[in-house]
Amino acid sequence: MLCEKCGKNEATIRYSEIVNGKKTEMALCGECAAAMGLGTDGGFGLGDLFGAGTLFSNIFGAIPDARPQYGASHIEKRCPVCGASMSEIAKRGKVGCAECYRTFKSELAPSIRRIHGDVKYVGDAPAKSEAENQLLEKKQKLESLRRELREAIEKEDFERAAEIRDNIRKIDS
Amino acid sequence: MSWYAETGNKCDVVLSSRVRLARSIEGFPMGERLSDEQARELCDRAGDALRGFDRIDFDKLDPVTAAAYAEEHLVSAEFASSKSPRALYKSDAEGDYIMVCEEDHFRIQSITRGYSVSDAYERAKRAEAPIASAFPVAFDNDLGYLTHCPTNLGTAMRASVMMFLPALTRRGSIPSLSRQLSRLGLTVRGMYGEGSEAVCCIYQISNQVTLGISEEETVSKLCEAVDFIIDQERKCRLDTVSRDPESAADACARAYGTLTHARMISCREFMEKFVDVRLAASLRGSLDAGIPESVTLESLDTSLIECQPAVLTLLSGGGEMTPRDRDIRRASLLRGRLGGASDN
Ligand SMILES: [Zn+2]
Ligand SMILES: [Zn+2]
């Protein structure tokens, strides 16, 4: 595919821009991308991710709440764990802690989409700790016993119900 | 034993396989926001979880030893040169290297010799287990593992293979290979810094994409590409040799002569000659360059690591050395390791 700007070179970079909610996409060659202030390697420089590059800052500015827009009187939202604000995260291109991803979920979403595309996580979930595993196992066991208890009572099998109730007490203690 | 001194699968083209997992811990700030006390706490608590690992505190390590770890590709260059509290937990026998307080709180890395990405992945998962049970690892159902830099979100995994591609490099095939790989979400990088690949022909091929693709898929996608590249490189080598066996043998024999007879050799010249000698050592059946059987891929790859400046300085006792001192020492080391005609 040829570069949509100069029409001469092979396009190596796909660039998308969101202005006022309208998305435009362009395929660019390395030269044109560089001339537009984008990384020539086609990747995102760390500072560029959240708005240091000229075009990226335009995109970023088009997203509400991405930066404080009301001057000094505006009180910035801060992460409760690390104290980072969205403008500090944008400047570094990196979050201050894991909680930042939850605190600034909507503000970070467009940048994350721009890096990774519109995809959701697929893969392993973290291994649970020993204690968490035991707790989970106990919870599942209790749930299934309670279900059995309800069934026994419905069937008026009170002997069985008493047995299950004793089992529940044993596990729950 | 160090990874480069072992024998392995398809070492004629693949030097090593590695898998790196990045993990952050809930409640701890990251990067510059992490205080020295919090960093030390993470390092210490990691030690309680990681039994059987050796701990090396990099903030207390002399710069030459730290740089040598980076030259052996056991830690990143950033980790080796940073000043803040950080520790490496290593198990040389298992090939597991866990950096604590690198860019992410934990970078769990498993290195295997030759082509064995699945094995490296299994080992990395095993090394991760004690961390995951001792710490609340930061995870989100939509974003996966939460990393300091958003580019690593998802599996936060980097699977890579270090490849020796002299034939494809000389044929000029690397740029187009690189373009094809990037379409598959993979990247190619020179192993010894920007522009070095043309000299030593060693590349790292790794996954770029981490979100929306599972760990197993990442491994199988990488391996599919690597299988293809191995095949192409081998064909291209045989093609070159069969077209002009005398010239090929001559180049390799001359390179071997330089490595085993020079009295001073720079790192760059060593790497240039290394390419032809390693090529000859992996083509013994089809190319006779008169290189002794004792010169194996393992001894060559060991010399590749030992000839790097910091490792070489350490091997010479760790005292201060000028580049000239190193060139002399490098030449004598090579005569000892590779020479049949050595007088040293
Ligand atoms: Zn163009
Ligand atoms: Zn935070």
Coordinates of C-alpha atoms and ligand atoms in Angstrom, one line a residue:
Chain A
M1 CA 0.0 0.0 0.0
L2 CA 1.3 3.5 -0.9
C3 CA 1.5 6.4 1.6
E4 CA -1.7 8.4 1.5
K5 CA 0.1 11.6 2.1
C6 CA 2.9 11.6 -0.6
G7 CA 1.5 8.8 -2.7
K8 CA 5.2 7.8 -3.5
N9 CA 6.6 5.6 -0.8
E10 CA 5.4 2.3 0.7
A11 CA 3.2 3.0 3.7
T12 CA 4.7 1.5 6.9
I13 CA 2.7 3.2 9.6
R14 CA -1.0 3.2 10.2
Y15 CA -2.0 6.3 12.0
S16 CA -5.4 7.1 13.4
E17 CA -6.6 10.4 14.8
I18 CA -9.7 11.1 16.9
V19 CA -10.8 14.7 16.7
N20 CA -14.2 15.7 18.3
G21 CA -15.2 12.1 18.4
K22 CA -14.6 11.6 14.6
K23 CA -12.0 9.0 13.7
T24 CA -9.8 9.4 10.6
E25 CA -7.2 6.8 9.6
M26 CA -4.2 7.2 7.3
A27 CA -1.5 4.9 6.0
L28 CA 1.8 6.8 6.0
C29 CA 5.4 6.2 5.0
G30 CA 8.3 6.7 7.5
E31 CA 9.3 10.1 5.9
C32 CA 5.8 11.6 6.0
A33 CA 5.3 10.3 9.5
A34 CA 8.5 11.9 10.7
A35 CA 7.5 15.2 9.0
M36 CA 4.3 15.0 10.9
G37 CA 6.2 14.6 14.2
L38 CA 5.5 10.9 14.6
G39 CA 8.2 8.4 15.5
T40 CA 10.0 7.2 12.4
D41 CA 10.2 3.6 13.7
G42 CA 6.4 3.4 13.5
G43 CA 6.3 2.6 17.2
F44 CA 5.2 5.0 19.9
G45 CA 7.9 6.8 21.8
L46 CA 7.1 6.6 25.5
G47 CA 6.4 10.3 25.7
D48 CA 4.3 10.1 22.6
L49 CA 1.9 7.6 24.0
F50 CA 0.0 10.1 26.0
G51 CA 0.6 13.2 24.2
A52 CA 4.1 14.6 24.1
G53 CA 4.3 14.4 20.3
T54 CA 2.5 17.2 18.5
L55 CA -0.2 15.2 16.8
F56 CA -0.8 12.9 19.8
S57 CA -1.3 15.9 22.0
N58 CA -4.0 17.1 19.6
I59 CA -5.7 13.7 19.9
F60 CA -5.3 13.8 23.6
G61 CA -6.6 17.3 23.9
A62 CA -9.7 16.2 22.1
I63 CA -10.5 13.8 24.9
P64 CA -12.4 15.4 27.7
D65 CA -10.9 15.2 31.2
A66 CA -7.5 14.0 29.8
R67 CA -5.9 17.2 31.1
P68 CA -7.0 19.8 33.5
Q69 CA -8.8 22.3 31.4
Y70 CA -10.1 24.8 33.9
G71 CA -6.8 26.3 35.1
A72 CA -5.5 26.3 38.7
S73 CA -9.0 26.5 40.3
H74 CA -9.8 23.1 38.9
I75 CA -9.1 20.3 41.5
E76 CA -7.4 17.4 39.8
K77 CA -8.5 13.8 40.5
R78 CA -5.7 11.9 42.1
C79 CA -5.0 8.1 42.5
P80 CA -5.7 7.2 46.1
V81 CA -2.8 4.8 46.3
C82 CA 0.1 6.7 44.6
G83 CA -1.2 10.2 44.4
A84 CA -0.6 10.5 40.6
S85 CA -2.9 12.8 38.6
M86 CA -3.8 12.1 34.9
S87 CA -1.6 15.0 33.7
E88 CA 1.4 13.5 35.5
I89 CA 0.7 10.1 33.9
A90 CA 0.3 11.7 30.5
K91 CA 3.6 13.4 30.9
R92 CA 5.5 10.2 31.8
G93 CA 3.6 7.9 29.6
K94 CA 3.5 5.5 32.5
V95 CA 1.1 5.0 35.4
G96 CA 2.0 5.6 39.1
C97 CA 0.7 2.3 40.4
A98 CA -1.8 -0.5 39.5
E99 CA -4.7 1.4 41.0
C100 CA -4.2 4.2 38.5
Y101 CA -5.7 2.0 35.8
R102 CA -8.9 1.8 37.9
T103 CA -8.9 5.5 39.0
F104 CA -8.3 6.8 35.5
K105 CA -10.1 4.0 33.6
S106 CA -12.0 6.2 31.2
E107 CA -9.2 8.7 30.7
L108 CA -6.7 5.9 29.9
A109 CA -9.0 3.9 27.7
P110 CA -8.4 5.8 24.4
S111 CA -4.6 5.6 24.8
I112 CA -4.8 1.9 25.6
R113 CA -7.0 1.3 22.5
R114 CA -4.6 3.2 20.4
I115 CA -1.7 1.0 21.5
H116 CA -3.4 -2.4 21.6
G117 CA -6.5 -2.0 19.4
D118 CA -10.0 -2.7 20.6
V119 CA -9.3 -6.0 22.3
K120 CA -9.9 -7.6 25.7
Y121 CA -7.6 -9.7 27.7
V122 CA -7.2 -13.3 26.8
G123 CA -4.8 -15.5 28.8
D124 CA -4.1 -17.0 32.2
A125 CA -5.5 -15.5 35.3
P126 CA -3.0 -15.0 38.1
A127 CA -2.4 -18.1 40.3
K128 CA -4.2 -17.6 43.7
S129 CA -2.2 -17.8 46.9
E130 CA -2.5 -20.9 49.1
A131 CA -4.8 -19.1 51.6
E132 CA -7.0 -17.7 48.8
N133 CA -7.3 -21.2 47.3
Q134 CA -8.3 -22.7 50.6
L135 CA -10.8 -20.0 51.2
L136 CA -12.3 -20.5 47.7
E137 CA -12.5 -24.2 48.1
K138 CA -14.3 -23.8 51.5
K139 CA -16.7 -21.4 50.0
Q140 CA -17.5 -23.7 47.1
K141 CA -18.0 -26.7 49.4
L142 CA -20.3 -24.7 51.7
E143 CA -22.4 -23.5 48.7
S144 CA -22.9 -27.0 47.4
L145 CA -23.8 -28.3 50.9
R146 CA -26.4 -25.5 51.3
R147 CA -27.9 -26.5 48.0
E148 CA -28.1 -30.1 49.1
L149 CA -29.7 -29.0 52.4
R150 CA -32.4 -27.0 50.5
E151 CA -33.1 -30.0 48.3
A152 CA -33.3 -32.4 51.3
I153 CA -35.7 -30.1 53.1
E154 CA -37.9 -29.7 50.0
K155 CA -38.0 -33.5 49.8
E156 CA -38.8 -33.6 53.5
D157 CA -35.8 -35.9 54.1
F158 CA -35.1 -34.5 57.5
E159 CA -32.6 -37.2 58.5
R160 CA -30.4 -36.3 55.6
A161 CA -30.9 -32.6 56.2
A162 CA -29.7 -32.9 59.8
E163 CA -26.6 -34.8 58.5
I164 CA -25.8 -32.0 56.0
R165 CA -26.4 -29.3 58.6
D166 CA -23.8 -30.9 60.9
N167 CA -21.4 -31.1 58.0
I168 CA -21.9 -27.4 57.3
R169 CA -21.3 -26.6 60.9
K170 CA -18.1 -28.6 60.9
I171 CA -16.7 -26.8 57.8
D172 CA -17.8 -23.4 58.8
S173 CA -16.3 -23.5 62.3
Chain B
M1 CA 26.4 -23.6 34.1
S2 CA 25.7 -20.5 32.0
W3 CA 23.2 -20.8 29.2
Y4 CA 25.7 -20.2 26.5
A5 CA 28.0 -23.0 27.4
E6 CA 25.3 -25.7 27.1
T7 CA 24.3 -27.8 24.1
G8 CA 20.8 -27.2 22.8
N9 CA 18.2 -27.6 20.1
K10 CA 19.0 -26.1 16.6
C11 CA 21.9 -24.1 18.0
D12 CA 23.2 -23.6 14.5
V13 CA 20.6 -20.9 14.1
V14 CA 19.1 -20.3 17.5
L15 CA 21.4 -19.3 20.4
S16 CA 18.8 -19.1 23.1
S17 CA 15.1 -18.8 23.9
R18 CA 13.7 -16.8 26.7
V19 CA 10.4 -15.8 28.2
R20 CA 9.9 -12.7 30.5
L21 CA 6.9 -12.0 32.6
A22 CA 6.3 -8.6 34.1
R23 CA 4.3 -8.5 37.4
S24 CA 3.2 -5.5 39.5
I25 CA 2.1 -5.7 43.1
E26 CA -1.1 -4.1 44.4
G27 CA -0.6 -1.2 46.8
F28 CA 3.0 -0.4 45.8
P29 CA 3.8 2.7 43.7
M30 CA 5.8 2.1 40.5
G31 CA 8.9 3.7 39.0
E32 CA 10.0 7.0 40.5
R33 CA 7.1 6.9 42.9
L34 CA 8.4 3.8 44.6
S35 CA 10.4 4.9 47.7
D36 CA 13.7 3.4 48.6
E37 CA 12.1 1.8 51.7
Q38 CA 9.3 0.3 49.6
A39 CA 11.8 -1.0 47.0
R40 CA 13.9 -2.7 49.8
E41 CA 10.7 -4.2 51.3
L42 CA 9.9 -5.8 47.9
C43 CA 13.4 -7.1 47.5
D44 CA 13.4 -8.6 51.1
R45 CA 9.9 -10.1 50.8
A46 CA 10.8 -11.6 47.5
G47 CA 13.7 -13.4 49.2
D48 CA 11.3 -15.0 51.7
A49 CA 9.3 -16.3 48.7
L50 CA 12.2 -17.4 46.5
R51 CA 13.9 -20.3 48.2
G52 CA 16.9 -21.7 46.4
F53 CA 17.7 -18.5 44.6
D54 CA 20.8 -16.4 45.1
R55 CA 20.2 -12.8 45.8
I56 CA 22.4 -10.0 44.3
D57 CA 21.8 -6.5 45.4
F58 CA 22.6 -4.4 42.3
D59 CA 22.7 -1.1 44.1
K60 CA 25.7 -2.4 46.1
L61 CA 27.4 -4.0 43.2
D62 CA 30.5 -2.6 41.5
P63 CA 29.6 -1.2 38.0
V64 CA 31.8 -3.7 36.1
T65 CA 30.2 -6.7 37.6
A66 CA 26.7 -5.2 37.0
A67 CA 27.6 -4.5 33.4
A68 CA 28.9 -8.0 33.0
Y69 CA 25.4 -9.4 34.0
A70 CA 23.9 -7.2 31.2
E71 CA 26.5 -8.5 28.7
E72 CA 25.5 -12.1 29.6
H73 CA 21.9 -11.0 28.8
L74 CA 20.8 -12.0 32.3
V75 CA 19.6 -8.5 33.3
S76 CA 18.6 -5.5 31.2
A77 CA 21.1 -2.7 30.6
E78 CA 18.7 -0.3 32.5
F79 CA 18.6 -2.6 35.5
A80 CA 22.4 -2.9 35.5
S81 CA 23.0 0.8 35.5
S82 CA 20.2 2.2 37.7
K83 CA 21.2 3.5 41.2
S84 CA 18.0 2.8 43.2
P85 CA 17.6 -0.3 45.5
R86 CA 17.0 -3.4 43.4
A87 CA 17.9 -7.0 43.5
L88 CA 18.4 -9.9 41.1
Y89 CA 17.3 -13.4 42.3
K90 CA 19.0 -16.0 40.2
S91 CA 19.1 -19.7 39.8
D92 CA 21.8 -20.5 37.2
A93 CA 20.9 -24.2 37.3
E94 CA 17.3 -23.5 36.3
G95 CA 18.1 -20.6 34.0
D96 CA 15.7 -18.4 36.1
Y97 CA 16.5 -14.7 36.6
I98 CA 14.1 -12.5 38.6
M99 CA 14.7 -8.8 38.6
V100 CA 13.0 -7.0 41.5
C101 CA 12.3 -3.3 41.0
E102 CA 13.2 -3.0 37.4
E103 CA 10.6 -1.0 35.4
D104 CA 8.0 -3.3 36.9
H105 CA 8.1 -4.7 40.5
F106 CA 9.0 -8.1 39.1
R107 CA 10.5 -9.2 35.9
I108 CA 10.6 -13.0 35.8
Q109 CA 12.9 -14.3 33.1
S110 CA 13.7 -17.8 32.1
I111 CA 16.5 -18.5 29.6
T112 CA 17.1 -21.7 27.8
R113 CA 19.9 -22.7 25.4
G114 CA 18.9 -23.2 21.8
Y115 CA 15.4 -23.3 20.4
S116 CA 13.0 -24.2 23.2
V117 CA 10.5 -21.4 23.7
S118 CA 7.8 -23.6 25.3
D119 CA 10.3 -24.9 27.8
A120 CA 11.3 -21.4 28.7
Y121 CA 7.6 -20.5 29.1
E122 CA 6.9 -23.4 31.4
R123 CA 10.0 -22.5 33.5
A124 CA 9.0 -18.8 33.7
K125 CA 5.5 -19.9 35.0
R126 CA 7.1 -22.1 37.6
A127 CA 9.4 -19.3 38.7
E128 CA 6.4 -17.0 38.9
A129 CA 4.4 -19.3 41.2
P130 CA 6.1 -18.4 44.5
I131 CA 5.8 -14.6 43.7
A132 CA 2.1 -15.0 42.9
S133 CA 1.4 -16.8 46.1
A134 CA 3.4 -14.4 48.3
F135 CA 2.2 -11.1 46.8
P136 CA -1.2 -9.7 45.5
V137 CA -0.3 -9.5 41.8
A138 CA -2.1 -6.6 40.0
F139 CA -4.6 -8.0 37.5
D140 CA -7.7 -6.7 35.7
N141 CA -10.2 -8.9 33.8
D142 CA -10.2 -6.6 30.8
L143 CA -6.6 -5.4 30.7
G144 CA -4.8 -8.5 32.1
Y145 CA -1.6 -8.0 34.1
L146 CA -1.2 -4.3 35.1
T147 CA 2.2 -3.0 34.1
H148 CA 4.0 0.3 34.7
C149 CA 4.0 1.0 30.9
P150 CA 0.7 0.5 29.2
T151 CA 2.4 -1.1 26.2
N152 CA 3.0 -4.3 28.2
L153 CA -0.6 -4.7 29.4
G154 CA -2.2 -8.1 28.9
T155 CA -0.1 -11.1 29.3
A156 CA 2.8 -8.8 30.1
M157 CA 4.9 -11.5 28.5
R158 CA 7.8 -11.2 26.1
A159 CA 8.8 -14.4 24.4
S160 CA 12.0 -14.1 22.4
V161 CA 14.6 -16.1 20.4
M162 CA 18.2 -15.0 19.8
M163 CA 19.0 -16.0 16.2
F164 CA 22.2 -16.2 14.2
L165 CA 21.3 -15.2 10.7
P166 CA 24.5 -14.5 8.6
A167 CA 23.2 -15.9 5.3
L168 CA 19.9 -14.0 5.4
T169 CA 21.8 -10.8 6.5
R170 CA 24.3 -11.0 3.6
R171 CA 21.6 -11.7 1.1
G172 CA 19.9 -8.5 2.3
S173 CA 16.7 -10.2 3.5
I174 CA 16.4 -8.8 7.0
P175 CA 14.5 -5.6 6.1
S176 CA 11.8 -7.5 4.3
L177 CA 11.7 -10.2 7.0
S178 CA 11.3 -7.5 9.6
R179 CA 8.3 -6.0 7.6
Q180 CA 6.7 -9.5 7.4
L181 CA 7.2 -10.1 11.1
S182 CA 5.7 -6.8 12.1
R183 CA 2.5 -7.8 10.3
L184 CA 2.4 -10.8 12.6
G185 CA 2.8 -8.7 15.7
L186 CA 6.5 -9.7 16.0
T187 CA 9.7 -7.6 16.1
V188 CA 13.3 -8.0 15.1
R189 CA 16.1 -6.2 17.0
G190 CA 19.9 -6.3 16.7
M191 CA 21.3 -8.0 19.8
Y192 CA 24.3 -5.8 20.3
G193 CA 22.8 -2.3 20.0
E194 CA 21.7 -0.2 17.1
G195 CA 23.4 -1.1 13.8
S196 CA 25.4 -4.0 15.3
E197 CA 23.3 -6.7 13.5
A198 CA 25.1 -6.2 10.2
V199 CA 28.4 -7.0 12.0
C200 CA 27.5 -10.0 14.2
C201 CA 24.3 -11.1 12.5
I202 CA 22.6 -11.9 15.8
Y203 CA 19.0 -10.8 16.2
Q204 CA 16.3 -11.0 18.8
I205 CA 12.9 -12.0 17.5
S206 CA 10.0 -11.4 19.9
N207 CA 6.3 -10.7 20.3
Q208 CA 5.2 -7.1 20.3
V209 CA 1.5 -7.7 21.0
T210 CA 0.5 -8.6 24.6
L211 CA -3.2 -7.8 24.8
G212 CA -5.9 -9.9 23.1
I213 CA -3.6 -12.9 22.7
S214 CA -3.0 -15.7 25.2
E215 CA 0.4 -16.9 26.4
E216 CA 0.1 -20.2 24.5
E217 CA -0.9 -18.4 21.3
T218 CA 2.0 -16.0 21.7
V219 CA 4.5 -18.9 22.0
S220 CA 3.0 -20.8 19.0
K221 CA 2.9 -17.7 16.8
L222 CA 6.5 -16.9 17.6
C223 CA 7.5 -20.5 16.9
E224 CA 5.7 -20.6 13.6
A225 CA 7.7 -17.6 12.4
V226 CA 11.0 -18.9 13.9
D227 CA 10.5 -22.3 12.2
F228 CA 10.2 -20.5 8.9
I229 CA 13.3 -18.4 9.5
I230 CA 15.4 -21.4 10.6
D231 CA 14.4 -23.1 7.4
Q232 CA 15.2 -20.1 5.2
E233 CA 18.5 -19.4 6.9
R234 CA 19.7 -23.0 6.5
K235 CA 18.7 -23.2 2.8
C236 CA 20.4 -19.8 2.2
R237 CA 23.6 -21.1 3.9
L238 CA 23.8 -24.2 1.8
D239 CA 22.9 -22.2 -1.3
T240 CA 25.9 -19.9 -0.7
V241 CA 28.3 -22.7 0.0
S242 CA 27.3 -24.8 -2.9
R243 CA 27.6 -21.9 -5.3
D244 CA 31.2 -21.2 -4.4
P245 CA 32.6 -23.7 -1.9
E246 CA 36.2 -22.4 -2.2
S247 CA 35.4 -18.8 -1.4
A248 CA 33.2 -19.8 1.5
A249 CA 35.9 -22.1 2.9
D250 CA 38.5 -19.4 2.4
A251 CA 36.6 -16.7 4.2
C252 CA 35.9 -19.0 7.2
A253 CA 39.5 -20.3 7.4
R254 CA 40.9 -16.7 7.3
A255 CA 38.5 -15.6 10.0
Y256 CA 39.6 -18.6 12.1
G257 CA 43.2 -17.7 11.4
T258 CA 42.7 -14.2 12.7
L259 CA 40.9 -15.3 15.9
T260 CA 43.6 -17.8 16.8
H261 CA 46.7 -15.8 15.7
A262 CA 46.0 -12.2 16.4
R263 CA 47.9 -10.5 19.3
M264 CA 45.4 -7.7 19.6
I265 CA 41.8 -7.7 18.5
S266 CA 39.0 -5.2 19.0
C267 CA 35.5 -6.3 20.0
R268 CA 34.2 -5.3 16.5
E269 CA 36.8 -7.2 14.6
F270 CA 36.2 -10.2 16.8
M271 CA 32.5 -10.1 16.1
E272 CA 33.1 -9.8 12.4
K273 CA 35.4 -12.9 12.3
F274 CA 33.1 -14.7 14.8
V275 CA 30.4 -14.8 12.2
D276 CA 32.4 -16.8 9.7
V277 CA 33.8 -19.2 12.2
R278 CA 30.4 -19.9 13.7
L279 CA 29.0 -20.4 10.2
A280 CA 31.8 -22.9 9.5
A281 CA 31.2 -24.7 12.8
S282 CA 27.5 -25.1 12.0
L283 CA 28.2 -26.3 8.4
R284 CA 30.8 -29.0 9.1
G285 CA 29.2 -31.6 6.9
S286 CA 29.0 -29.3 3.8
L287 CA 32.0 -27.0 4.3
D288 CA 35.6 -27.8 5.0
A289 CA 37.4 -24.8 6.4
G290 CA 39.8 -26.8 8.5
I291 CA 38.4 -25.7 11.8
P292 CA 39.2 -28.3 14.6
E293 CA 36.3 -30.4 16.0
S294 CA 37.1 -28.9 19.4
V295 CA 35.8 -25.5 18.3
T296 CA 32.1 -26.1 19.0
L297 CA 29.1 -23.8 18.9
E298 CA 29.2 -23.8 22.7
S299 CA 32.8 -22.7 22.9
L300 CA 32.2 -20.1 20.3
D301 CA 29.1 -18.7 22.1
T302 CA 31.1 -18.7 25.3
S303 CA 33.8 -16.7 23.7
L304 CA 31.2 -14.2 22.3
I305 CA 30.2 -13.4 25.9
E306 CA 33.7 -13.5 27.3
C307 CA 35.0 -11.0 24.7
Q308 CA 32.5 -8.3 25.7
P309 CA 34.3 -5.5 27.6
A310 CA 32.9 -5.9 31.1
V311 CA 33.0 -9.7 31.2
L312 CA 36.6 -9.6 29.8
T313 CA 37.6 -7.1 32.5
L314 CA 36.2 -9.3 35.2
L315 CA 37.9 -12.4 33.8
S316 CA 41.2 -10.4 33.9
G317 CA 40.7 -9.7 37.6
G318 CA 38.4 -6.7 37.5
G319 CA 41.1 -4.1 37.7
E320 CA 41.0 -1.0 35.4
M321 CA 41.8 -1.7 31.8
T322 CA 42.3 0.5 28.7
P323 CA 40.7 -0.5 25.4
R324 CA 44.2 -1.5 24.3
D325 CA 44.7 -3.7 27.4
R326 CA 41.4 -5.4 26.5
D327 CA 42.3 -5.9 22.9
I328 CA 45.5 -7.7 24.0
R329 CA 43.7 -9.8 26.6
R330 CA 40.9 -10.6 24.2
A331 CA 43.3 -12.0 21.6
S332 CA 45.0 -14.2 24.2
L333 CA 41.7 -15.5 25.5
L334 CA 40.7 -16.4 22.0
R335 CA 43.9 -18.2 21.3
G336 CA 43.4 -20.2 24.5
R337 CA 39.7 -21.0 23.9
L338 CA 39.7 -21.6 20.1
G339 CA 43.3 -22.2 19.1
G340 CA 44.7 -25.5 18.0
A341 CA 47.7 -23.6 16.8
S342 CA 48.1 -21.7 20.1
D343 CA 51.5 -21.0 21.5
N344 CA 50.0 -19.5 24.6
Ligands
ZN1 ZN 4.7 9.5 2.3
ZN2 ZN -1.8 5.2 41.3

